[in-house]
Coordinates of C-alpha atoms and ligand atoms in Angstrom, one line a residue:
M151 CA 37.8 -15.7 9.0
S152 CA 37.2 -18.9 9.9
S153 CA 33.8 -19.4 8.2
V154 CA 35.8 -19.9 4.1
I155 CA 37.3 -22.7 6.1
A156 CA 35.0 -24.5 7.8
A157 CA 32.4 -24.1 5.3
K158 CA 32.5 -27.5 2.6
P159 CA 31.1 -27.4 -0.5
V160 CA 28.3 -30.3 -1.2
A161 CA 27.2 -31.5 -4.4
T162 CA 24.9 -29.1 -5.5
T163 CA 25.8 -28.3 -9.2
A164 CA 23.8 -27.7 -11.4
D165 CA 24.4 -30.9 -13.7
E166 CA 23.8 -32.8 -9.4
T167 CA 20.1 -32.0 -8.7
P168 CA 20.2 -32.9 -4.7
K169 CA 18.9 -36.5 -4.5
I170 CA 18.0 -35.7 -0.6
A171 CA 13.9 -34.5 -0.6
G172 CA 13.5 -31.5 -0.5
G173 CA 17.3 -31.0 -1.3
E174 CA 17.6 -28.9 2.2
M175 CA 20.5 -30.2 3.7
N176 CA 22.8 -33.3 3.9
A177 CA 21.2 -35.6 5.9
Q178 CA 24.2 -37.6 7.4
S179 CA 26.3 -34.5 8.9
Q180 CA 23.1 -31.4 9.0
E181 CA 24.2 -29.8 7.2
I182 CA 22.7 -26.6 5.3
D183 CA 24.4 -25.5 2.1
G184 CA 24.9 -22.0 0.5
F185 CA 21.2 -22.9 -2.0
Q186 CA 18.9 -23.5 0.8
L187 CA 20.1 -20.7 3.3
V188 CA 19.1 -18.2 -0.1
I189 CA 15.6 -20.2 0.1
D190 CA 15.2 -19.5 3.6
A191 CA 15.5 -16.4 4.4
L192 CA 13.2 -15.2 1.2
K193 CA 10.8 -17.4 2.4
L194 CA 11.0 -16.4 6.5
N195 CA 10.7 -13.0 5.2
G196 CA 7.1 -13.5 3.2
I197 CA 9.0 -13.4 -0.4
D198 CA 6.5 -16.0 -2.7
T199 CA 7.6 -15.1 -5.5
I200 CA 10.7 -14.7 -7.6
F201 CA 10.8 -13.4 -10.6
G202 CA 14.3 -14.7 -12.8
L203 CA 15.7 -16.1 -16.0
P204 CA 18.3 -19.3 -15.2
G205 CA 21.8 -20.3 -16.0
I206 CA 25.2 -20.4 -14.1
P207 CA 25.3 -20.1 -11.6
I208 CA 22.0 -20.0 -10.3
T209 CA 19.7 -22.7 -12.5
D210 CA 19.9 -24.9 -9.3
L211 CA 19.0 -21.8 -7.0
T212 CA 15.7 -21.5 -9.5
R213 CA 15.0 -24.5 -9.0
R214 CA 15.2 -25.7 -5.5
L215 CA 13.0 -22.3 -4.9
Q216 CA 10.2 -24.5 -7.2
R217 CA 10.7 -27.5 -5.3
S218 CA 10.7 -25.2 -1.3
G219 CA 7.6 -23.8 -2.6
L220 CA 7.7 -20.1 -4.2
R221 CA 6.5 -19.0 -7.6
V222 CA 9.1 -18.9 -9.6
V223 CA 8.5 -17.1 -12.9
S224 CA 10.6 -17.7 -15.5
F225 CA 11.3 -14.6 -18.0
R226 CA 12.7 -14.2 -22.0
H227 CA 14.3 -12.0 -20.9
E228 CA 15.8 -10.0 -17.7
Q229 CA 15.0 -6.4 -18.9
N230 CA 11.5 -8.0 -18.2
A231 CA 11.9 -10.2 -15.1
G232 CA 13.5 -7.0 -14.0
Y233 CA 10.8 -5.5 -14.8
A234 CA 7.8 -7.7 -13.3
A235 CA 9.6 -7.9 -10.4
S236 CA 9.5 -4.0 -9.9
I237 CA 6.1 -3.6 -10.2
A238 CA 5.3 -6.2 -8.2
G239 CA 7.3 -4.1 -5.3
F240 CA 4.7 -1.2 -6.0
L241 CA 1.4 -3.2 -6.2
T242 CA 2.9 -5.7 -3.0
Q243 CA 5.3 -3.1 -0.7
K244 CA 7.1 -6.0 -0.3
P245 CA 10.1 -5.7 -2.7
G246 CA 9.9 -7.8 -6.2
I247 CA 12.9 -10.3 -6.9
C248 CA 14.4 -10.2 -9.7
L249 CA 17.0 -13.6 -10.2
T250 CA 19.7 -13.5 -13.4
V251 CA 22.8 -15.0 -13.8
S252 CA 25.8 -12.9 -13.9
A253 CA 27.8 -10.7 -16.1
P254 CA 25.6 -10.5 -19.0
G255 CA 22.1 -11.5 -17.3
F256 CA 23.1 -9.4 -15.1
L257 CA 22.9 -6.3 -16.5
N258 CA 19.9 -7.1 -18.1
G259 CA 18.6 -6.7 -15.3
L260 CA 19.9 -3.5 -14.2
T261 CA 17.9 -1.4 -17.0
A262 CA 15.1 -3.0 -14.7
L263 CA 16.7 -2.2 -11.2
A264 CA 17.3 1.4 -12.2
H265 CA 14.1 1.8 -13.1
A266 CA 12.5 0.5 -9.5
T267 CA 14.8 3.2 -7.6
V268 CA 14.0 6.3 -10.3
N269 CA 10.5 5.2 -9.8
C270 CA 10.5 4.9 -6.0
F271 CA 9.5 1.1 -6.8
P272 CA 11.0 -2.1 -3.7
M273 CA 12.9 -4.6 -5.5
I274 CA 16.1 -7.1 -5.2
L275 CA 17.9 -7.4 -8.4
I276 CA 19.7 -10.4 -7.2
S277 CA 22.4 -12.2 -9.3
G278 CA 24.4 -14.6 -9.6
S279 CA 28.2 -13.6 -10.1
S280 CA 31.6 -15.5 -11.2
E281 CA 34.8 -16.3 -9.0
R282 CA 35.8 -13.1 -6.9
E283 CA 39.8 -13.5 -7.2
I284 CA 39.9 -14.3 -11.0
V285 CA 37.2 -10.8 -11.6
D286 CA 39.3 -8.6 -8.9
L287 CA 42.6 -9.9 -10.7
Q288 CA 40.9 -9.4 -14.0
Q289 CA 41.7 -12.5 -14.9
G290 CA 39.4 -13.1 -17.8
D291 CA 36.7 -15.8 -15.7
Y292 CA 33.3 -17.2 -17.4
E293 CA 31.2 -14.0 -17.4
E294 CA 33.5 -12.1 -15.7
M295 CA 32.4 -8.9 -14.5
D296 CA 32.6 -5.9 -11.2
Q297 CA 29.2 -6.3 -10.3
L298 CA 28.8 -4.7 -7.0
A299 CA 30.4 -1.9 -7.8
I300 CA 28.5 -1.5 -11.5
A301 CA 26.0 -1.7 -9.3
K302 CA 25.8 0.4 -7.0
P303 CA 25.9 4.3 -9.2
L304 CA 22.3 2.6 -10.3
A305 CA 20.4 1.2 -6.7
K306 CA 19.7 2.8 -3.4
A307 CA 22.2 0.1 -2.0
A308 CA 24.4 -2.5 -2.7
F309 CA 25.1 -5.6 -0.6
R310 CA 27.8 -9.1 -1.5
V311 CA 27.7 -11.8 -0.2
L312 CA 30.7 -14.1 0.0
H313 CA 29.8 -16.5 3.3
A314 CA 27.3 -18.5 3.8
E315 CA 26.6 -17.3 7.4
D316 CA 26.4 -14.1 6.4
I317 CA 23.0 -14.8 4.0
G318 CA 20.8 -14.2 6.8
V319 CA 22.0 -10.7 7.2
G320 CA 22.8 -10.1 3.9
I321 CA 19.0 -10.8 2.4
A322 CA 17.4 -8.6 6.0
R323 CA 19.8 -5.4 4.4
A324 CA 18.7 -6.2 1.0
I325 CA 14.9 -6.4 2.1
R326 CA 15.2 -3.2 4.7
A327 CA 16.6 -1.0 2.4
A328 CA 14.3 -2.0 -0.2
L329 CA 11.0 -1.3 1.7
S330 CA 12.0 1.9 4.0
G331 CA 12.4 5.1 3.5
R332 CA 11.3 6.1 -0.1
P333 CA 12.0 3.0 -1.2
G334 CA 13.8 2.0 -4.4
G335 CA 16.0 -1.2 -6.1
V336 CA 18.6 -2.7 -4.2
Y337 CA 21.3 -5.0 -5.3
L338 CA 22.1 -8.2 -4.0
D339 CA 25.5 -9.7 -5.2
L340 CA 25.8 -13.5 -4.9
P341 CA 29.2 -15.3 -6.3
A342 CA 28.6 -19.3 -7.8
K343 CA 31.6 -20.1 -4.3
L344 CA 28.3 -19.1 -2.1
F345 CA 25.5 -21.2 -3.1
P346 CA 27.9 -24.9 -2.5
Q347 CA 28.9 -24.0 0.6
A348 CA 27.7 -25.7 3.8
I349 CA 27.4 -25.2 7.4
D350 CA 26.3 -26.7 10.4
A351 CA 22.8 -26.4 10.0
A352 CA 21.8 -25.1 13.4
T353 CA 24.1 -23.2 13.1
G354 CA 23.6 -21.4 9.4
K355 CA 19.2 -21.4 10.8
S356 CA 20.0 -19.3 13.5
T357 CA 21.8 -17.0 11.2
L358 CA 17.8 -16.1 9.3
I359 CA 16.3 -12.9 10.0
K360 CA 13.1 -12.4 10.0
V361 CA 13.3 -8.4 9.3
V362 CA 10.9 -6.6 11.8
D363 CA 8.9 -3.7 10.5
P364 CA 11.0 -2.9 7.3
A365 CA 9.2 0.0 6.7
P366 CA 8.8 1.9 9.8
K367 CA 5.3 4.1 8.9
Q368 CA 7.1 7.2 9.5
I369 CA 5.1 9.8 11.6
P370 CA 5.3 13.3 10.6
A371 CA 6.3 16.8 13.3
P372 CA 2.9 18.4 14.3
D373 CA 4.6 21.7 13.9
A374 CA 4.9 20.4 10.2
V375 CA 1.5 19.7 10.2
K376 CA 0.6 22.7 12.0
R377 CA 2.2 24.6 8.8
A378 CA 0.8 22.9 5.8
L379 CA -2.7 23.4 7.6
D380 CA -2.4 26.8 7.9
L381 CA -1.4 27.2 4.0
L382 CA -4.0 25.1 2.9
K383 CA -6.8 26.9 5.2
L384 CA -6.1 30.6 3.6
A385 CA -6.0 29.0 -0.1
K386 CA -8.2 30.9 -2.1
K387 CA -7.3 28.2 -5.1
P388 CA -6.2 25.2 -3.4
L389 CA -5.4 22.2 -5.2
I390 CA -4.1 18.9 -4.5
I391 CA -1.8 16.6 -6.7
L392 CA -1.8 12.9 -6.1
G393 CA 1.0 11.2 -7.4
K394 CA 2.7 7.6 -7.1
G395 CA 3.5 7.5 -3.3
A396 CA 0.3 7.8 -2.7
A397 CA -1.0 5.3 -4.6
Y398 CA 1.7 2.8 -3.4
A399 CA 1.2 3.8 0.6
Q400 CA -1.9 2.2 0.2
A401 CA -4.0 4.5 2.4
D402 CA -6.9 4.5 0.3
A403 CA -9.2 5.5 2.4
D404 CA -7.7 8.1 4.3
I405 CA -6.8 10.4 1.1
R406 CA -10.2 9.6 0.1
A407 CA -11.6 11.0 3.3
L408 CA -8.5 14.1 2.8
V409 CA -9.3 14.8 -0.8
E410 CA -13.5 14.9 -0.1
R411 CA -13.5 16.4 3.5
T412 CA -11.3 19.8 2.6
G413 CA -13.9 19.5 -1.1
I414 CA -10.2 21.0 -2.8
P415 CA -10.3 19.8 -6.1
Y416 CA -7.4 17.7 -7.2
L417 CA -5.6 15.9 -9.9
P418 CA -4.1 12.1 -10.4
M419 CA -0.9 11.9 -11.4
S420 CA -1.1 8.9 -14.7
M421 CA -0.3 5.9 -11.9
A422 CA -2.4 7.5 -9.0
K423 CA -5.4 7.1 -11.2
G424 CA -8.5 5.1 -10.2
L425 CA -6.7 6.2 -5.6
L426 CA -10.3 8.8 -6.4
P427 CA -12.2 7.2 -9.3
D428 CA -11.7 9.1 -12.5
T429 CA -15.4 10.5 -12.5
H430 CA -14.8 11.9 -9.0
E431 CA -16.9 15.0 -8.8
Q432 CA -13.3 17.2 -7.4
S433 CA -11.0 15.5 -9.9
A434 CA -9.8 18.6 -11.6
S435 CA -7.9 16.4 -15.1
A436 CA -10.2 17.6 -17.2
A437 CA -9.2 21.4 -16.6
R438 CA -5.1 20.5 -15.6
S439 CA -4.1 23.5 -18.1
Y440 CA -6.5 25.6 -16.1
V441 CA -5.6 24.8 -12.6
L442 CA -2.1 24.3 -12.1
P443 CA -1.4 28.0 -13.3
E444 CA -4.3 29.7 -11.6
A445 CA -4.5 27.6 -8.4
D446 CA -1.9 29.5 -5.0
V447 CA -2.0 26.7 -3.0
V448 CA -1.5 23.4 -4.0
M449 CA -0.2 20.0 -1.7
L450 CA 1.8 17.0 -3.4
I451 CA 1.1 13.6 -1.9
G452 CA 3.6 11.1 -3.2
A453 CA 4.4 13.0 -5.9
R454 CA 7.9 14.7 -7.6
L455 CA 8.2 18.3 -8.6
N456 CA 9.7 17.1 -11.6
W457 CA 9.2 17.1 -15.1
L458 CA 6.1 15.5 -15.3
L459 CA 5.3 18.7 -13.1
S460 CA 7.1 21.2 -15.3
H461 CA 9.3 21.3 -12.5
G462 CA 6.6 23.1 -10.0
K463 CA 7.6 26.2 -12.3
G464 CA 7.9 28.1 -15.7
K465 CA 4.8 28.8 -18.4
T466 CA 2.2 25.7 -17.4
W467 CA 2.7 27.4 -13.7
G468 CA 1.6 30.4 -15.3
G469 CA 5.1 31.7 -14.5
A470 CA 6.2 34.5 -16.9
S471 CA 9.3 32.8 -18.8
A472 CA 10.0 29.1 -19.1
K473 CA 11.7 29.2 -15.8
A474 CA 9.8 31.7 -14.1
W475 CA 7.7 30.9 -10.8
G476 CA 3.9 30.7 -10.9
G477 CA 3.3 32.0 -7.7
Q478 CA 2.1 28.9 -6.1
K479 CA 3.0 28.2 -2.7
Y480 CA 3.6 24.0 -1.8
V481 CA 2.5 21.7 0.4
Q482 CA 4.5 18.7 0.3
V483 CA 3.7 15.3 2.0
D484 CA 6.7 12.9 1.3
I485 CA 8.6 10.2 2.6
S486 CA 11.9 11.7 0.8
P487 CA 13.0 14.8 3.9
Q488 CA 15.8 15.8 1.0
E489 CA 13.0 15.7 -1.6
A490 CA 11.6 19.6 -0.7
D491 CA 13.1 22.6 -2.5
S492 CA 14.6 19.8 -4.8
N493 CA 12.7 22.6 -7.9
V494 CA 11.1 25.1 -6.4
R495 CA 10.4 26.3 -2.5
I496 CA 8.4 23.8 -0.6
D497 CA 6.5 26.1 2.3
A498 CA 5.3 22.8 4.3
P499 CA 7.0 19.9 3.8
V500 CA 5.5 17.5 5.5
V501 CA 7.8 14.3 5.7
G502 CA 6.6 11.4 6.8
D503 CA 4.6 8.2 5.9
I504 CA 1.9 8.6 3.7
G505 CA -0.3 6.9 6.0
P506 CA 0.2 9.0 9.6
C507 CA 0.3 12.0 7.2
V508 CA -2.8 12.5 5.8
K509 CA -4.3 10.9 9.3
A510 CA -2.6 13.4 10.9
L511 CA -4.1 16.2 8.6
L512 CA -7.2 14.5 8.8
A513 CA -7.1 14.6 12.2
G514 CA -7.1 19.0 11.8
I515 CA -10.2 19.4 9.3
D516 CA -13.2 19.8 11.2
A517 CA -16.8 20.3 10.3
Q518 CA -15.8 24.4 10.2
W519 CA -13.2 24.2 7.4
P520 CA -13.6 26.1 5.2
K521 CA -14.8 24.6 1.4
P522 CA -12.9 25.9 -1.1
P523 CA -14.5 29.3 -2.8
A524 CA -17.5 28.6 -4.8
E525 CA -15.6 31.0 -7.1
W526 CA -12.9 28.4 -7.7
I527 CA -14.7 25.1 -7.8
G528 CA -17.3 27.0 -10.2
A529 CA -14.5 28.1 -12.8
I530 CA -12.8 24.4 -12.9
T531 CA -16.5 23.0 -13.0
E532 CA -17.1 25.3 -16.9
R533 CA -13.9 24.2 -18.1
K534 CA -14.3 20.4 -17.0
T535 CA -17.7 20.9 -18.5
K536 CA -16.4 22.4 -22.3
N537 CA -13.2 19.3 -22.6
V538 CA -15.4 16.5 -21.3
A539 CA -18.2 17.6 -23.9
K540 CA -15.4 17.9 -26.3
M541 CA -13.8 14.7 -25.7
A542 CA -17.3 13.0 -25.8
E543 CA -18.2 14.3 -29.7
T544 CA -14.0 13.0 -30.4
L545 CA -14.4 9.6 -29.1
A546 CA -18.0 9.2 -30.9
K547 CA -16.3 9.3 -34.4
N548 CA -16.3 6.5 -36.1
P549 CA -13.6 7.5 -38.6
S550 CA -12.0 4.3 -41.0
P551 CA -9.0 3.4 -40.3
M552 CA -9.6 3.8 -36.7
S553 CA -8.1 7.2 -34.9
F554 CA -6.8 6.4 -31.3
Q555 CA -9.7 7.8 -29.8
S556 CA -12.5 5.2 -31.3
A557 CA -10.4 2.2 -30.3
L558 CA -9.7 3.7 -26.7
N559 CA -13.6 4.6 -26.6
V560 CA -13.8 0.9 -26.4
V561 CA -11.2 0.1 -24.1
R562 CA -13.0 3.0 -21.4
D563 CA -15.8 1.4 -21.5
I564 CA -14.3 -2.4 -21.0
V565 CA -12.2 -1.0 -18.1
K566 CA -15.1 0.9 -17.0
A567 CA -17.0 -2.6 -17.2
N568 CA -13.9 -4.5 -15.3
P569 CA -13.1 -1.5 -12.9
D570 CA -10.8 -4.4 -10.9
A571 CA -8.6 -5.6 -14.6
V572 CA -5.2 -4.0 -13.9
L573 CA -4.4 -1.8 -16.7
V574 CA -1.0 -1.4 -18.4
N575 CA 0.2 1.6 -20.6
E576 CA 2.9 2.3 -23.0
G577 CA 3.8 3.9 -26.3
A578 CA 4.0 8.1 -27.0
N579 CA 0.4 8.3 -28.7
A580 CA -0.6 5.3 -27.0
L581 CA 0.1 6.2 -23.9
D582 CA -1.2 9.8 -24.3
F583 CA -4.6 9.2 -25.3
T584 CA -5.1 5.9 -23.0
R585 CA -4.4 8.0 -20.2
S586 CA -6.3 10.8 -21.4
I587 CA -9.6 8.9 -22.5
V588 CA -9.8 5.7 -20.3
D589 CA -10.8 7.1 -16.4
M590 CA -10.1 3.9 -13.2
Y591 CA -11.4 3.4 -10.6
K592 CA -10.1 1.5 -8.8
P593 CA -6.3 2.1 -6.8
R594 CA -3.4 0.7 -8.6
K595 CA -5.0 -0.3 -11.7
R596 CA -2.3 1.7 -13.7
L597 CA 0.5 0.8 -14.6
D598 CA 2.6 2.7 -17.3
V599 CA 6.3 3.9 -18.5
G600 CA 6.8 5.9 -15.1
T601 CA 9.4 8.5 -14.2
W602 CA 12.0 7.7 -17.0
G603 CA 8.4 7.5 -19.5
V604 CA 10.5 4.3 -20.6
M605 CA 9.3 1.9 -23.4
G606 CA 9.9 -2.1 -21.9
V607 CA 7.8 -2.5 -18.7
G608 CA 4.4 -3.6 -20.8
M609 CA 4.7 -7.6 -20.9
G610 CA 6.7 -8.1 -17.8
F611 CA 4.2 -5.7 -15.7
S612 CA 1.7 -7.3 -17.4
V613 CA 2.7 -10.8 -16.1
A614 CA 3.8 -9.6 -12.8
A615 CA 0.6 -7.7 -12.5
A616 CA -1.5 -11.5 -14.0
V617 CA 0.4 -13.2 -11.0
V618 CA 0.9 -11.7 -7.9
S619 CA -3.4 -10.2 -8.1
G620 CA -4.5 -12.8 -10.2
E621 CA -6.6 -10.4 -12.3
Q622 CA -7.7 -9.7 -15.7
V623 CA -4.9 -7.0 -16.8
I624 CA -5.0 -4.9 -20.4
A625 CA -2.0 -3.7 -22.1
V626 CA -2.5 -1.3 -24.2
E627 CA 0.5 -1.0 -26.1
G628 CA 2.2 1.3 -28.7
D629 CA 3.2 -0.7 -31.6
S630 CA 7.1 -0.2 -30.9
A631 CA 6.7 -0.2 -27.5
F632 CA 5.1 -3.5 -27.4
G633 CA 8.4 -4.5 -29.9
F634 CA 10.8 -4.3 -26.4
S635 CA 8.9 -7.0 -25.0
G636 CA 7.4 -9.0 -26.8
M637 CA 8.5 -12.4 -26.6
E638 CA 6.7 -12.6 -23.4
T639 CA 3.9 -13.0 -25.5
E640 CA 5.2 -17.1 -25.1
T641 CA 5.9 -16.5 -21.1
I642 CA 1.9 -15.1 -20.7
C643 CA 1.2 -18.2 -22.8
R644 CA 3.1 -20.7 -20.7
Y645 CA 1.8 -19.3 -17.6
N646 CA -1.2 -19.3 -19.3
L647 CA -2.4 -15.5 -17.8
P648 CA -5.1 -13.5 -18.3
V649 CA -3.4 -11.2 -20.2
C650 CA -5.2 -9.4 -23.2
V651 CA -2.6 -7.0 -25.0
V652 CA -4.3 -4.7 -27.2
I653 CA -1.5 -3.4 -29.6
M654 CA -2.3 0.6 -30.8
N655 CA -0.6 -0.9 -34.4
N656 CA -0.3 2.7 -36.7
N657 CA 2.6 1.5 -38.1
G658 CA 5.3 3.1 -36.3
V659 CA 7.3 5.6 -33.9
Y660 CA 4.9 7.9 -33.6
R661 CA 2.7 6.9 -36.6
G662 CA 4.3 5.2 -40.3
D663 CA 4.0 7.3 -42.7
E664 CA 7.6 8.9 -43.4
I665 CA 9.5 8.0 -45.5
N666 CA 13.0 8.0 -46.4
P667 CA 14.0 11.4 -47.6
T668 CA 16.8 10.0 -49.4
G669 CA 14.4 8.2 -51.5
G670 CA 16.9 5.6 -51.1
P671 CA 15.9 2.0 -50.2
D672 CA 15.7 1.8 -46.4
P673 CA 12.6 2.6 -44.7
S674 CA 12.7 5.5 -42.1
P675 CA 14.0 5.3 -39.2
L676 CA 10.8 5.7 -37.5
V677 CA 8.8 2.9 -39.3
F678 CA 8.2 -0.2 -39.0
V679 CA 7.1 -3.4 -41.4
K680 CA 3.5 -1.9 -42.8
D681 CA 0.5 -4.2 -42.1
A682 CA 2.0 -6.5 -39.6
R683 CA 0.9 -9.1 -38.4
Y684 CA 1.3 -9.2 -34.3
E685 CA -1.2 -11.2 -33.4
K686 CA 0.5 -14.0 -34.7
L687 CA 3.4 -14.0 -32.2
M688 CA -0.1 -14.6 -29.7
E689 CA -1.3 -17.5 -31.5
A690 CA 2.4 -19.2 -31.8
F691 CA 2.6 -19.8 -28.7
G692 CA -1.2 -21.2 -28.3
G693 CA -2.6 -18.2 -27.4
V694 CA -5.6 -16.1 -29.7
G695 CA -5.1 -13.7 -31.9
A696 CA -7.3 -11.1 -33.1
H697 CA -7.1 -9.1 -36.3
V698 CA -8.9 -5.9 -36.0
K699 CA -10.4 -2.8 -37.4
T700 CA -13.2 -1.4 -36.4
P701 CA -14.3 -0.8 -33.2
D702 CA -17.2 -2.8 -32.4
E703 CA -14.1 -5.6 -33.3
L704 CA -11.9 -4.6 -30.8
R705 CA -14.8 -4.9 -28.6
R706 CA -15.9 -8.4 -29.3
A707 CA -12.2 -9.3 -29.3
M708 CA -11.9 -7.8 -26.2
E709 CA -15.2 -8.8 -24.6
E710 CA -14.3 -12.7 -25.7
A711 CA -10.4 -12.6 -24.3
I712 CA -12.4 -11.0 -21.1
R713 CA -14.8 -13.8 -20.8
S714 CA -12.2 -16.5 -21.5
R715 CA -9.1 -15.2 -19.3
R716 CA -6.8 -16.8 -22.0
P717 CA -4.0 -14.9 -23.3
T718 CA -5.4 -13.0 -26.2
L719 CA -3.1 -10.4 -28.6
I720 CA -5.6 -8.2 -30.9
N721 CA -3.9 -5.6 -33.2
A722 CA -6.4 -3.2 -34.3
V723 CA -5.2 -0.8 -37.1
I724 CA -5.2 2.9 -36.0
D725 CA -4.6 4.9 -38.8
E726 CA -1.2 5.3 -39.4
K727 CA -1.0 9.6 -39.6
A728 CA -3.4 10.2 -36.8
G729 CA -0.4 10.3 -33.8
T730 CA 2.1 13.3 -33.1
E731 CA 5.2 13.2 -32.8
S732 CA 6.1 12.5 -29.2
G733 CA 2.7 12.6 -28.4
R734 CA 2.5 15.2 -25.9
I735 CA 5.9 15.5 -25.4
T736 CA 7.1 16.8 -28.4
S737 CA 8.3 19.7 -26.8
L738 CA 11.0 18.4 -24.6
N739 CA 12.0 17.1 -28.7
P740 CA 15.7 19.4 -29.3
A741 CA 14.3 20.2 -32.9
A742 CA 10.7 19.8 -32.5
K743 CA 10.0 23.6 -33.7
K744 CA 12.4 22.9 -36.7
K745 CA 10.9 19.8 -38.4
P746 CA 13.4 19.0 -40.8
Ligands
ADP991 P1 4.5 10.9 -10.3 O1 5.9 10.1 -11.1 O2 2.8 9.5 -9.9 O3 4.3 12.2 -9.7 P2 6.8 10.4 -8.3 O4 6.8 9.1 -8.5 O5 7.3 11.2 -8.5 O6 5.1 10.2 -8.6 O7 7.3 10.8 -6.9 C1 6.7 9.7 -5.9 C2 6.9 10.2 -4.2 O8 6.3 9.3 -3.5 C3 8.4 10.6 -4.2 O9 9.0 11.8 -3.5 C4 9.0 8.9 -2.8 O10 9.3 9.0 -1.8 C5 7.6 9.5 -2.2 N1 6.4 8.3 -1.7 C6 7.1 6.4 -2.3 N2 6.0 6.3 -1.0 C7 6.1 7.1 0.3 C8 5.4 6.9 1.7 N3 4.4 5.4 2.1 N4 5.0 7.6 2.0 C9 5.2 9.2 1.8 N5 5.7 9.0 0.0 C10 5.9 7.9 -0.3
TZD992 N1 14.1 4.2 -25.8 C1 12.8 3.3 -24.9 C2 13.8 2.2 -23.8 N2 11.8 4.5 -24.1 C3 12.2 5.6 -24.7 N3 10.6 6.1 -23.6 C4 12.5 4.9 -25.9 C5 13.1 4.7 -26.3 C6 11.7 6.8 -26.8 N4 10.6 6.3 -27.8 C7 9.2 7.0 -27.1 O1 9.7 8.1 -26.3 S1 8.0 6.5 -27.6 C8 8.3 5.2 -28.5 C9 9.8 5.4 -28.2 C10 11.3 3.9 -28.7 C11 7.7 4.4 -29.6 C12 7.0 5.6 -29.8 O2 5.8 4.2 -30.6 P1 4.4 4.2 -30.1 O3 3.5 4.6 -29.5 O4 4.4 2.5 -30.7 O5 4.7 2.9 -28.8 P2 2.5 6.0 -30.9 O6 1.3 5.3 -30.4 O7 3.0 5.4 -32.2 O8 3.0 6.9 -31.0
MG993 MG1 3.5 2.6 -33.1

């Protein structure tokens, strides 16, 4: 209570930028305000980049963050800033920060916060909020909303700070909640009144907390490791599945050693592609539909048995019916103790951080470790060889207009020649074909729609990937998918980022040839303006645009984009009849079997 009485506002409103050099303290009274405490707390914890969009009450915070030396990346829509923050968290193991204004800005950022939680990415959404007294009495304040209550069910944790001297604790708690255990999205509510609150500078500084060991590398229990090894050792048809948790954990060398020393075939989930190069001889990607039902022991490392793995049962896994268990035994390595048994029985849960878990498993694998039976490896190789040959045939075709495959064959070559480039990918067919055609060679280089299969992450992810890695970004986008965040081409140009967007333009959602069955003037809800010139969007902001109709033109445009590192948008014209409904997840569509 005393803090409220002691707190005195200093003159730092949006219209009145502080005149003192650095804007840090009121020189006479040696006071520090809430703005500065937020900045200092973030800096103290190694936060160096903020993704956001300014306005009341955080305009000055944005300015002062930049003045304090943090990189502030300002977007055109908060959702894209939020997606940027979420993927920055995935790439760096530091919580990605998204800063928004109240009510509508907060809500725009909230989708990304929920996405971060669902995908286990560490992120903090910091939103300014309106006057608590007015909000709580619902008296109609400017951008009134009880943001904390709304964020709670969608976030891993949610906090509000009312007093300047609690800023240090608030930010420490947010960081710890985002990073520790299973990472997730955290909401931090900072009411407008907090920012100008001034307290004694020395007292203020002493309240800041540098979080010690925010993501403890929890070690697994030895008996859990032994149980897992015993199970694996007896397997006749073992399989390892690597998920994006394994990519996040940054235990790349040990994961590779585990796969190679055991000799067990592995399948990478989409964002785990590149943990080992996709060309690795133990990769079973090209024989996925064979290995899932056939495997007898499956070790999941940082992957959940959710819809993306058909819940670990049913026909995909060799079950007799849609929900029947296929008979596999599962080992699951995961930081979350509650994940095991969420869909099927997990015979050997190994709970801990993937780094120490994989190390502990490796310690139990010596030269005597029995390699998987030759029949299993041979059967997989046979399927792989057949499927790879079939794929090569398709990729070599050169139809006009381009097919997804003939265009993506170019992207495949470009990524092979530039393995450090980050590939961002969204769409339906544009997603599924890219995932299966474009090989990845290094960890954390493929960023996509994740657990929700969400559209709209494209440009936010691209900006963040370019900002945090400094590497070339290649964004392969469905024309529908691109539309969700397309205005951020301006952001890409404004920050002059090396992002090359390639739109797989088939004139619509899934395909571009649907017609309105009534014969009326409205188009089908699934199609867009035909032959839209998306490349002009990038040109509008000073970037490079290209309109390409052949693989050769696409190759030249991509090579030039990578050579120049200029913001580039390539509008690749794809046959509008080429796609299928929902890409590869047609079966999830309730009416798919009875198309009107
Ligand atoms: P994918 O979509 O690639 O299959 P998921 O998002 O379903 O991957 O699963 C990721 C899993 O990784 C989550 O269950 C999460 O708890 C786990 N995870 C994330 N980080 C770590 C870590 N450092 N150590 C162990 N498990 C982790
Ligand atoms: N809205 C959001 C936020 N996420 C979604 N996944 C969808 C809607 C539904 N949806 C998909 O699942 S894929 C897709 C939508 C609208 C777009 C597919 O069209 P595209 O890709 O042009 O991006 P293709 O290559 O034409 O299939
Ligand atoms: Mg499309």
